Amino acid sequence: MTAMTKQRELRAEFARRLSLLYGREVPAYAALLQVSQEVNAAVLAERGDTAERLGSIARVTAERHGAIRVGTPTEIAQVGRIFAAMGMHPVGFYDLRDAADKAVPVVSTAFRPIDVEELAYNPFRVFTSMLVPSDRRFFTVDLQKRLNTFLSRRELFSPELLSLADRAIADHGLPTSDAERFLKLATDAFKLSNEPVDRGWYEELERVSSVAADIGGVGSTHINHLTPRVLDIDDLYRRMDAQGIEMIDAIQGPPRWSGPDLLLRQTSFRALAEPRVFREPDGRVTEGSLRVRFGEVESRGIAATPRGRALFDQLNTEIDQRVREASSGGPVSAAQRTDIGAAIWNERVPTTERGLVDEDLAYFTFECVDNPPRRGQPPTAGLRTLLRDGWVRARPIVYEDFLPKSAAGIFQSNLTSDGGKGNASTTAVPADSTWMEGILGVPLHDPHDLYAAIQARSLAEVARHLRLPMIVADDAPAANDAGYADTAHPPANVDA
Ligand code: OOG
Ligand code: NI
């Protein structure tokens, strides 16, 4: 039998090779990795086992997300085949055209593993954006036509790479000799090209949107950034700042607060000028530079339920409002904004994991405790009571996805031109999740469904173990229950 390289092994090795490639191309990324490792080592030393509550240190150390940008439905469908070969599937739909004030004319999804075991093995995910040239808020009919002509002439992924991808999908991996070829072609496809960039064309697009120019102004694609995960992003921010690396103003996502990490916090250092070759309008080939690629870092928290997500969105609105009020007295600094955010969160969100379970704000898996406090049949099938009485324990499920507002913030803070954005009324096609699904030809997973299924499976297992027909969320409101002393907040935390 020929030795096979499994899809998960292809994924882990692809992530490793991209990281080596990006470190060679963008030296500041290598510095960021170094600082990330220092931060993680410090957190592990300080917090011990609890540092690994949201993933083993081995997982977190290897963990990256990439970001790529493509131009057409054909291109994103090809990207989908290459990632499917590595066990990465499209999850979620992000419309950054609406999430941003500046011109970000793309819609996006994230390709990632979806099974618990696959995520634990290597969670590599790639935020993948596709240009929408039909959107009249950004592009005229004429520019759309010329863009489409330009894009239809380029080939990002060779037929050989795509056919190897299809074989890896069909056979759940590749013979090891072919795996090497596949990995080489896949990694090379995201290398920064030294083909001359047509200056006139690039600049025309840049006047509309830097993102459009980065995607449609060049003949190939490249990895835009590769993001390591840290266990303390505030510490990382301070350390990078102290090294004189220019960071964007803020950490995106939830503020630092007194409760457990939730969802996703991200920050980045500013896009750096990289040498590129240009073809000038008079035909001369010159050396110049472009500022499109940057370094991002993130810390991941617990996945929020739809209820938790709605609360998060509502608190964002309230933070914005409070910041607006405060700014009537003078400019509000990033630090002040963080303080305002933290105050609101501390007041409105339960500060313990148990509180998050009780109010159904975040996803957990549940398991039976080996030595429950009492013997025999548990008295109830209610989850809160089982937790309180020590029959069952909860483990948080880590958030594996992205946040549209943060993604838009990261895009925007790295744009060299603001670009223009007209009004919405003349958009041609509804570029929505159904449309994206049709283009990819495979289901676009809903992140909530994936987390909910993981949680439900663990509850079914608990029920089987305890010989209960099913586990139900207790219907008594948590705060009426004297056993919830560790929940620091009254029920008014949530407006339901
Ligand atoms: C993608 C920006 C979004 C994130 O982590 O939210 C993103 C891009 O710049 O192409 O990567
Ligand atoms: Ni990113």
Coordinates of C-alpha atoms and ligand atoms in Angstrom, one line a residue:
M1 CA 0.0 0.0 0.0
T2 CA 1.2 3.5 -0.8
A3 CA 1.7 5.7 2.3
M4 CA -1.1 8.4 2.4
T5 CA -0.9 11.9 3.8
K6 CA -4.2 12.7 5.5
Q7 CA -6.1 15.9 4.9
R8 CA -5.3 17.1 8.4
E9 CA -1.6 16.5 7.9
L10 CA -1.8 18.5 4.6
R11 CA -3.5 21.4 6.5
A12 CA -1.0 21.5 9.4
E13 CA 2.0 21.3 6.9
F14 CA 0.4 24.0 4.7
A15 CA 0.0 26.3 7.7
R16 CA 3.6 25.7 8.7
R17 CA 5.0 26.4 5.2
L18 CA 2.9 29.6 4.8
S19 CA 4.2 30.8 8.1
L20 CA 7.8 30.2 6.9
L21 CA 7.1 31.9 3.6
Y22 CA 5.4 34.9 5.3
G23 CA 8.2 35.2 7.8
R24 CA 10.7 35.5 5.0
E25 CA 8.6 38.0 3.1
V26 CA 7.6 40.2 6.1
P27 CA 10.3 40.2 8.7
A28 CA 8.1 42.1 11.2
Y29 CA 5.9 39.0 11.2
A30 CA 8.8 37.0 12.5
A31 CA 9.2 39.6 15.3
L32 CA 5.5 39.3 16.1
L33 CA 5.8 35.6 16.4
Q34 CA 8.7 36.0 18.8
V35 CA 6.8 38.4 21.0
S36 CA 3.7 36.2 20.8
Q37 CA 5.7 33.2 22.1
E38 CA 7.1 35.3 25.0
V39 CA 3.6 36.4 26.0
N40 CA 2.2 32.8 25.9
A41 CA 5.1 31.5 27.9
A42 CA 4.6 34.2 30.5
V43 CA 0.8 33.5 30.8
L44 CA 1.4 29.8 31.1
A45 CA 4.0 30.3 33.8
E46 CA 1.6 32.7 35.7
R47 CA -1.7 30.9 35.3
G48 CA -0.7 27.3 35.0
D49 CA -3.4 24.9 33.7
T50 CA -6.1 27.6 33.5
A51 CA -4.1 29.1 30.7
E52 CA -5.0 26.1 28.6
R53 CA -8.8 26.2 29.3
L54 CA -9.4 27.4 25.7
G55 CA -7.0 25.0 24.0
S56 CA -3.8 23.3 24.7
I57 CA -0.6 25.3 24.5
A58 CA 0.5 23.1 21.6
R59 CA -2.6 24.1 19.7
V60 CA -2.4 27.7 20.6
T61 CA 1.3 27.9 19.6
A62 CA 0.7 26.4 16.2
E63 CA -2.5 28.3 15.7
R64 CA -2.8 30.8 12.8
H65 CA -5.4 32.4 10.6
G66 CA -4.5 33.6 7.2
A67 CA -6.3 36.2 5.1
I68 CA -6.5 36.1 1.3
R69 CA -8.4 38.2 -1.3
V70 CA -9.6 37.0 -4.7
G71 CA -11.4 38.6 -7.5
T72 CA -14.0 36.4 -9.1
P73 CA -16.5 33.6 -8.3
T74 CA -14.2 31.2 -10.4
E75 CA -11.3 32.1 -8.2
I76 CA -13.0 31.6 -4.9
A77 CA -14.5 28.3 -6.0
Q78 CA -11.0 27.1 -6.8
V79 CA -9.7 28.3 -3.4
G80 CA -12.6 26.3 -2.0
R81 CA -11.3 23.1 -3.7
I82 CA -7.7 23.7 -2.5
F83 CA -8.9 24.2 1.1
A84 CA -11.4 21.3 1.0
A85 CA -8.4 19.1 0.1
M86 CA -7.0 20.1 3.5
G87 CA -10.2 19.5 5.4
M88 CA -11.2 23.2 5.5
H89 CA -14.8 24.1 4.8
P90 CA -16.6 27.5 4.3
V91 CA -18.1 28.8 7.5
G92 CA -20.1 32.0 7.9
F93 CA -20.7 34.9 5.6
Y94 CA -19.3 38.4 6.2
D95 CA -20.5 41.4 4.2
L96 CA -17.8 44.0 4.7
R97 CA -19.3 46.4 2.3
D98 CA -21.8 47.3 5.0
A99 CA -19.6 46.8 8.0
A100 CA -17.1 49.5 7.0
D101 CA -17.4 53.3 6.6
K102 CA -14.5 53.2 4.1
A103 CA -14.5 51.4 0.8
V104 CA -14.1 47.7 1.4
P105 CA -16.0 46.2 -1.7
V106 CA -15.8 42.6 -0.7
V107 CA -17.8 39.7 0.8
S108 CA -16.1 37.0 2.7
T109 CA -16.2 33.6 4.3
A110 CA -13.8 31.6 6.4
F111 CA -12.4 28.2 5.4
R112 CA -11.7 26.1 8.5
P113 CA -12.0 22.6 10.0
I114 CA -15.4 22.0 11.6
D115 CA -15.0 18.8 13.7
V116 CA -13.9 18.9 17.3
E117 CA -11.0 16.5 16.6
E118 CA -9.9 18.3 13.5
L119 CA -9.9 21.6 15.3
A120 CA -7.8 20.1 18.1
Y121 CA -5.4 18.6 15.6
N122 CA -4.8 21.9 13.8
P123 CA -7.4 24.7 13.6
F124 CA -5.9 26.6 10.6
R125 CA -8.5 28.9 9.1
V126 CA -8.3 31.4 6.2
F127 CA -10.5 34.5 6.0
T128 CA -11.2 34.7 2.3
S129 CA -12.6 37.8 0.6
M130 CA -14.0 38.2 -2.9
L131 CA -14.3 41.4 -4.8
V132 CA -17.8 42.5 -5.9
P133 CA -17.2 44.5 -9.1
S134 CA -20.9 44.6 -9.7
D135 CA -21.5 46.8 -6.7
R136 CA -22.4 50.2 -8.1
R137 CA -21.6 51.9 -4.8
F138 CA -17.9 51.4 -5.8
F139 CA -17.6 50.6 -9.5
T140 CA -19.0 52.1 -12.6
V141 CA -20.2 49.7 -15.4
D142 CA -17.1 50.6 -17.4
L143 CA -14.7 49.8 -14.6
Q144 CA -16.6 46.6 -13.8
K145 CA -16.1 45.5 -17.4
R146 CA -12.4 46.3 -17.5
L147 CA -11.9 44.6 -14.1
N148 CA -13.7 41.5 -15.2
T149 CA -11.6 41.4 -18.4
F150 CA -8.4 41.7 -16.4
L151 CA -9.4 39.1 -13.9
S152 CA -10.6 36.6 -16.4
R153 CA -7.2 36.6 -18.0
R154 CA -5.2 35.7 -15.0
E155 CA -4.7 32.2 -13.6
L156 CA -4.1 32.0 -9.8
F157 CA -4.1 28.3 -9.4
S158 CA -2.6 25.8 -12.0
P159 CA -4.6 22.9 -13.4
E160 CA -2.1 20.6 -11.7
L161 CA -2.7 22.1 -8.3
L162 CA -6.5 21.9 -8.8
S163 CA -6.5 18.3 -9.9
L164 CA -4.3 17.3 -7.0
A165 CA -6.8 19.1 -4.7
D166 CA -9.7 17.2 -6.3
R167 CA -7.9 13.9 -5.7
A168 CA -7.2 14.8 -2.0
I169 CA -10.9 15.5 -1.6
A170 CA -12.0 12.2 -3.2
D171 CA -9.4 10.1 -1.5
H172 CA -9.4 11.9 1.9
G173 CA -5.7 12.7 1.4
L174 CA -2.9 12.1 -1.1
P175 CA -0.2 9.5 -1.6
T176 CA 2.8 11.0 0.2
S177 CA 4.8 11.6 -3.0
D178 CA 1.9 13.7 -4.5
A179 CA 1.4 15.5 -1.1
E180 CA 4.7 17.1 -1.5
R181 CA 3.9 18.5 -4.9
F182 CA 0.5 19.7 -3.8
L183 CA 2.0 21.5 -0.8
K184 CA 4.6 23.2 -2.9
L185 CA 2.1 24.4 -5.5
A186 CA -0.4 25.5 -2.9
T187 CA 2.2 27.5 -0.9
D188 CA 3.7 29.0 -4.1
A189 CA 0.3 30.2 -5.2
F190 CA 0.3 32.7 -2.3
K191 CA 3.9 34.0 -2.7
L192 CA 4.3 37.7 -3.5
S193 CA 5.0 38.0 -7.2
N194 CA 7.8 40.0 -8.7
E195 CA 5.9 40.5 -12.0
P196 CA 5.7 44.2 -12.7
V197 CA 2.5 45.9 -11.5
D198 CA 0.8 48.2 -14.1
R199 CA 1.0 51.5 -12.4
G200 CA -1.8 53.3 -14.3
W201 CA -4.3 50.4 -13.7
Y202 CA -3.3 49.9 -10.1
E203 CA -3.7 53.6 -9.3
E204 CA -7.0 53.9 -11.1
L205 CA -8.4 51.1 -8.9
E206 CA -6.8 52.6 -5.8
R207 CA -8.8 55.8 -6.3
V208 CA -11.9 53.6 -5.8
S209 CA -10.5 51.4 -3.1
S210 CA -7.1 50.2 -2.0
V211 CA -8.6 46.7 -1.5
A212 CA -9.8 46.7 -5.1
A213 CA -6.3 47.6 -6.3
D214 CA -4.7 44.9 -4.1
I215 CA -7.0 42.3 -5.6
G216 CA -7.6 43.4 -9.1
G217 CA -4.6 45.5 -9.8
V218 CA -2.1 42.6 -10.0
G219 CA -1.8 39.4 -11.9
S220 CA -1.5 37.0 -9.0
T221 CA -2.7 36.7 -5.4
H222 CA -0.7 36.6 -2.1
I223 CA -1.3 36.0 1.5
N224 CA -2.3 39.3 3.1
H225 CA -1.5 38.5 6.7
L226 CA -1.0 35.5 8.9
T227 CA -2.2 35.8 12.5
P228 CA -0.8 34.1 15.5
R229 CA -2.9 33.6 18.7
V230 CA -1.8 35.0 22.1
L231 CA -3.2 34.4 25.5
D232 CA -2.9 38.0 26.6
I233 CA -3.3 40.5 23.8
D234 CA -3.0 43.6 26.0
D235 CA 0.4 42.5 27.1
L236 CA 1.4 41.8 23.5
Y237 CA 0.2 45.3 22.5
R238 CA 2.4 46.9 25.2
R239 CA 5.4 44.8 24.2
M240 CA 5.1 45.6 20.5
D241 CA 4.6 49.3 21.3
A242 CA 7.7 49.2 23.5
Q243 CA 9.7 47.8 20.6
G244 CA 8.7 50.8 18.5
I245 CA 6.5 48.8 16.1
E246 CA 3.6 51.1 15.1
M247 CA 0.4 49.4 16.1
I248 CA -3.1 50.5 15.0
D249 CA -4.8 52.6 17.7
A250 CA -7.0 50.0 19.3
I251 CA -7.7 46.4 20.1
Q252 CA -10.8 45.4 18.2
G253 CA -13.6 43.3 19.7
P254 CA -14.7 43.1 23.4
P255 CA -12.8 45.3 25.9
R256 CA -10.5 43.9 28.5
W257 CA -12.9 43.3 31.5
S258 CA -13.3 41.2 34.7
G259 CA -15.0 38.2 33.1
P260 CA -13.8 35.3 30.9
D261 CA -12.5 36.0 27.4
L262 CA -15.4 36.0 25.0
L263 CA -15.3 35.8 21.2
L264 CA -12.3 37.4 19.6
R265 CA -10.0 40.4 20.2
Q266 CA -7.6 41.5 17.5
T267 CA -5.0 44.1 16.8
S268 CA -2.4 44.7 14.1
F269 CA 0.7 46.6 13.2
R270 CA 0.4 49.0 10.4
A271 CA 0.9 47.9 6.8
L272 CA 4.6 48.2 5.8
A273 CA 6.1 49.5 2.6
E274 CA 7.3 46.5 0.6
P275 CA 9.4 46.8 -2.5
R276 CA 7.5 46.0 -5.7
V277 CA 8.3 46.3 -9.4
F278 CA 6.1 48.6 -11.6
R279 CA 5.5 49.1 -15.3
E280 CA 5.0 52.9 -15.8
P281 CA 2.6 54.4 -18.3
D282 CA 5.5 55.1 -20.7
G283 CA 6.6 51.4 -20.6
R284 CA 9.6 51.8 -18.3
V285 CA 10.0 49.2 -15.5
T286 CA 10.8 50.8 -12.2
E287 CA 11.2 49.9 -8.5
G288 CA 8.6 51.2 -6.0
S289 CA 6.7 50.1 -3.0
L290 CA 3.3 49.2 -1.9
R291 CA 1.7 49.2 1.6
V292 CA -0.9 46.4 1.7
R293 CA 0.4 43.7 4.0
F294 CA 0.4 43.9 7.7
G295 CA 0.8 41.8 10.9
E296 CA -2.2 40.9 13.0
V297 CA -2.5 39.1 16.3
E298 CA -5.5 37.8 18.1
S299 CA -6.7 36.3 21.4
R300 CA -9.7 33.9 21.3
G301 CA -12.4 33.5 23.8
I302 CA -15.6 31.5 24.3
A303 CA -18.1 31.2 21.4
A304 CA -21.2 33.3 22.1
T305 CA -24.7 31.9 21.5
P306 CA -27.1 34.0 19.4
R307 CA -28.3 35.5 22.7
G308 CA -24.7 36.3 23.7
R309 CA -24.0 37.7 20.3
A310 CA -27.0 39.9 20.4
L311 CA -25.9 41.2 23.8
F312 CA -22.4 41.8 22.4
D313 CA -23.8 43.8 19.5
Q314 CA -26.1 45.8 21.8
L315 CA -23.2 46.6 24.1
N316 CA -21.1 47.8 21.2
T317 CA -23.9 50.2 20.3
E318 CA -24.0 51.4 23.8
I319 CA -20.2 51.8 24.0
D320 CA -20.3 53.9 20.8
Q321 CA -23.1 56.0 22.2
R322 CA -21.3 56.6 25.5
V323 CA -18.0 57.5 23.6
R324 CA -20.0 60.0 21.4
E325 CA -21.4 61.6 24.6
A326 CA -17.9 61.7 26.2
S327 CA -16.4 63.3 23.0
S328 CA -18.5 66.4 23.4
G329 CA -16.1 67.2 26.2
G330 CA -13.0 66.7 23.9
P331 CA -11.4 63.9 22.0
V332 CA -11.7 60.4 23.5
S333 CA -8.5 58.4 23.6
A334 CA -8.3 54.6 22.8
A335 CA -7.6 54.1 26.5
Q336 CA -10.7 56.0 27.6
R337 CA -12.8 54.0 25.1
T338 CA -11.5 50.8 26.6
D339 CA -12.4 52.0 30.1
I340 CA -15.9 52.9 29.0
G341 CA -16.2 49.5 27.3
A342 CA -15.0 47.6 30.4
A343 CA -17.4 49.5 32.7
I344 CA -20.3 48.6 30.5
W345 CA -19.3 44.9 30.2
N346 CA -18.6 44.6 33.9
E347 CA -22.0 45.9 34.6
R348 CA -24.0 43.9 32.0
V349 CA -22.3 40.6 31.4
P350 CA -22.0 37.7 34.0
T351 CA -18.3 37.6 35.0
T352 CA -18.2 33.8 35.5
E353 CA -18.4 30.9 33.1
R354 CA -21.3 29.6 35.2
G355 CA -23.1 32.8 34.8
L356 CA -22.7 32.6 31.0
V357 CA -24.1 29.0 31.0
D358 CA -27.0 30.0 33.2
E359 CA -28.0 32.9 31.0
D360 CA -27.3 30.9 27.8
L361 CA -24.8 33.5 26.5
A362 CA -22.0 31.2 25.5
Y363 CA -21.4 27.6 24.3
F364 CA -20.0 24.9 26.5
T365 CA -19.6 21.2 26.4
F366 CA -20.7 19.3 29.4
E367 CA -19.4 16.1 31.0
C368 CA -20.2 14.0 34.0
V369 CA -18.1 14.4 37.0
D370 CA -16.3 11.2 37.9
N371 CA -17.2 11.2 41.6
P372 CA -20.5 13.1 41.9
P373 CA -21.3 14.3 45.5
R374 CA -24.2 11.9 45.9
R375 CA -24.8 8.4 44.7
G376 CA -27.8 7.0 42.8
Q377 CA -30.0 8.8 40.4
P378 CA -29.6 12.6 40.0
P379 CA -32.8 14.3 41.2
T380 CA -33.4 16.4 38.1
A381 CA -32.7 16.6 34.4
G382 CA -32.2 20.3 34.7
L383 CA -28.8 21.5 33.5
R384 CA -28.3 24.4 36.0
T385 CA -29.2 22.1 38.9
L386 CA -26.9 19.4 37.7
L387 CA -24.1 21.9 37.5
R388 CA -24.8 23.4 40.9
D389 CA -25.1 20.1 42.6
G390 CA -21.8 18.9 41.1
W391 CA -23.0 16.1 38.8
V392 CA -21.8 17.8 35.7
R393 CA -19.1 20.2 34.7
A394 CA -18.8 22.6 31.8
R395 CA -15.9 23.3 29.5
P396 CA -16.0 26.4 27.3
I397 CA -16.1 26.0 23.5
V398 CA -13.5 28.3 21.8
Y399 CA -14.7 30.8 19.2
E400 CA -13.3 29.6 15.8
D401 CA -14.8 32.4 13.6
F402 CA -14.4 36.1 12.9
L403 CA -16.3 39.4 13.7
P404 CA -17.5 41.5 10.8
K405 CA -17.0 44.8 12.7
S406 CA -13.4 43.8 13.7
A407 CA -12.6 42.6 10.2
A408 CA -13.8 45.9 8.7
G409 CA -11.8 47.7 11.4
I410 CA -8.7 45.8 10.5
F411 CA -9.2 46.3 6.8
Q412 CA -9.9 50.0 7.2
S413 CA -7.0 50.8 9.6
N414 CA -4.6 49.5 6.9
L415 CA -6.0 51.3 3.8
T416 CA -3.8 53.8 2.1
S417 CA -6.7 55.6 0.5
D418 CA -10.2 55.9 1.9
G419 CA -11.8 55.4 -1.5
G420 CA -15.3 56.3 -2.4
K421 CA -18.6 54.7 -1.6
G422 CA -21.8 55.9 -3.2
N423 CA -25.3 55.1 -2.1
A424 CA -26.7 51.6 -2.0
S425 CA -29.7 51.9 -4.2
T426 CA -28.1 50.8 -7.5
T427 CA -26.4 47.5 -6.4
A428 CA -26.8 44.9 -9.2
V429 CA -26.8 41.4 -7.6
P430 CA -27.6 40.6 -4.0
A431 CA -24.2 39.3 -3.0
D432 CA -25.5 37.3 0.0
S433 CA -24.8 34.0 1.6
T434 CA -27.0 32.0 -0.8
W435 CA -25.2 33.5 -3.7
M436 CA -21.8 32.6 -2.1
E437 CA -23.0 29.1 -1.5
G438 CA -24.0 28.7 -5.1
I439 CA -20.6 29.9 -6.2
L440 CA -18.8 27.5 -3.9
G441 CA -21.1 24.6 -4.7
V442 CA -20.9 23.2 -1.2
P443 CA -22.9 24.2 1.9
L444 CA -21.9 27.3 3.7
H445 CA -21.9 26.3 7.4
D446 CA -23.6 28.5 9.9
P447 CA -21.1 28.9 12.8
H448 CA -24.0 28.8 15.4
D449 CA -25.2 25.5 14.1
L450 CA -21.7 24.0 14.4
Y451 CA -21.2 25.2 18.1
A452 CA -24.8 24.2 19.0
A453 CA -24.3 20.7 17.6
I454 CA -21.1 20.2 19.6
Q455 CA -22.9 21.4 22.8
A456 CA -25.9 19.2 22.0
R457 CA -23.8 16.1 21.5
S458 CA -22.2 16.5 24.8
L459 CA -25.5 16.9 26.5
A460 CA -26.9 13.8 24.9
E461 CA -23.8 11.9 26.2
V462 CA -24.4 13.3 29.7
A463 CA -28.1 12.2 29.6
R464 CA -27.1 8.7 28.5
H465 CA -24.5 8.5 31.3
L466 CA -26.9 9.7 34.0
R467 CA -29.7 7.5 32.5
L468 CA -31.9 10.6 32.0
P469 CA -34.2 10.8 29.0
M470 CA -32.7 14.2 28.2
I471 CA -31.1 17.3 29.8
V472 CA -33.2 20.4 29.9
A473 CA -32.2 24.0 30.7
D474 CA -33.9 24.6 34.1
D475 CA -36.7 26.9 33.7
A476 CA -36.3 28.7 37.0
P477 CA -34.5 32.0 36.5
A478 CA -30.9 31.7 37.7
A479 CA -31.0 34.6 40.1
N480 CA -34.0 33.1 42.1
D481 CA -31.7 30.3 42.9
A482 CA -29.7 30.7 46.0
G483 CA -27.1 28.3 44.6
Y484 CA -25.8 30.8 42.1
A485 CA -23.7 32.7 44.5
D486 CA -20.7 32.6 42.1
T487 CA -22.7 34.6 39.6
A488 CA -21.8 38.1 40.5
H489 CA -24.7 39.7 38.7
P490 CA -28.4 40.1 39.2
P491 CA -30.8 39.0 36.4
A492 CA -31.0 42.6 35.2
N493 CA -27.8 41.8 33.3
V494 CA -29.7 40.5 30.4
D495 CA -32.7 42.3 29.1
A496 CA -34.8 39.2 28.4
Ligands
OOG1 C1 -9.1 40.4 6.0 C2 -9.5 41.3 7.2 C3 -10.2 40.5 8.2 C4 -9.7 39.4 10.4 O1 -8.9 38.8 11.1 O2 -10.8 39.8 10.9 C5 -9.4 39.6 9.0 C6 -8.2 41.1 5.0 O3 -7.5 42.1 5.4 O4 -8.0 40.6 3.9 O5 -8.4 39.0 8.6
NI2 NI -7.1 38.6 10.1

